[in-house]
Coordinates of C-alpha atoms in Angstrom, one line a residue:
M13 CA 13.7 -28.5 12.7
N14 CA 14.2 -24.9 13.9
K15 CA 11.4 -24.3 16.8
V16 CA 10.1 -21.7 15.5
R17 CA 9.1 -23.7 12.1
I18 CA 7.3 -25.7 14.8
I19 CA 5.9 -22.9 16.6
G20 CA 4.5 -22.0 13.1
L21 CA 3.3 -25.8 12.0
G22 CA 1.2 -25.6 15.4
I23 CA -0.1 -22.6 14.6
I24 CA -1.0 -23.5 11.6
A25 CA -2.9 -26.4 13.0
T26 CA -4.9 -23.8 15.4
G27 CA -6.1 -21.7 12.4
I28 CA -7.5 -24.7 11.0
F29 CA -9.5 -25.9 14.0
T30 CA -10.5 -22.4 14.8
G31 CA -12.0 -22.2 11.0
F32 CA -13.1 -26.1 11.4
F33 CA -14.8 -25.6 15.0
F34 CA -16.0 -22.0 14.8
H35 CA -17.9 -21.8 11.4
E36 CA -20.7 -20.0 12.7
T37 CA -19.3 -17.0 13.5
G38 CA -16.7 -14.0 12.8
A39 CA -13.7 -16.7 13.4
Y40 CA -12.6 -17.0 10.0
M41 CA -10.9 -13.2 10.3
L42 CA -8.6 -15.0 13.2
S43 CA -8.3 -18.3 11.2
G44 CA -6.5 -17.0 8.3
M45 CA -4.7 -14.6 10.0
L46 CA -3.0 -17.8 11.9
I47 CA -2.9 -19.9 9.4
G48 CA -0.6 -16.4 7.0
L49 CA 1.2 -16.5 10.3
G50 CA 2.2 -20.0 10.9
A51 CA 2.8 -20.1 7.1
G52 CA 5.2 -17.4 7.1
W53 CA 6.9 -18.7 10.2
L54 CA 7.5 -22.1 9.0
I55 CA 8.9 -20.7 5.3
T56 CA 11.3 -18.5 7.1
G57 CA 12.1 -19.8 10.2
K58 CA 13.0 -16.4 11.8
L59 CA 10.7 -14.4 14.4
H60 CA 11.6 -10.6 12.8
V61 CA 13.2 -9.5 10.0
R62 CA 16.4 -7.5 10.6
S63 CA 17.0 -4.3 8.5
R64 CA 20.3 -3.6 6.9
N65 CA 20.8 -0.2 7.1
R66 CA 23.6 1.3 5.0
K67 CA 25.4 4.1 6.3
I68 CA 26.1 6.4 4.0
P69 CA 29.2 8.4 5.3
A70 CA 28.4 12.7 5.3
E71 CA 31.2 14.3 3.3

């Protein structure tokens, strides 16, 4: 398994535990963001997206 995917799985677990233990505070936003970020890393396995800038020749 890729290291980024393992980190993503850890972040998902952290987000779930954050939502579970701090259910009386406003930590739901943080929990949702962590779960979303972890799911993205788990699926893609990449930390950043490289853009493919195509150079158009100047005529």
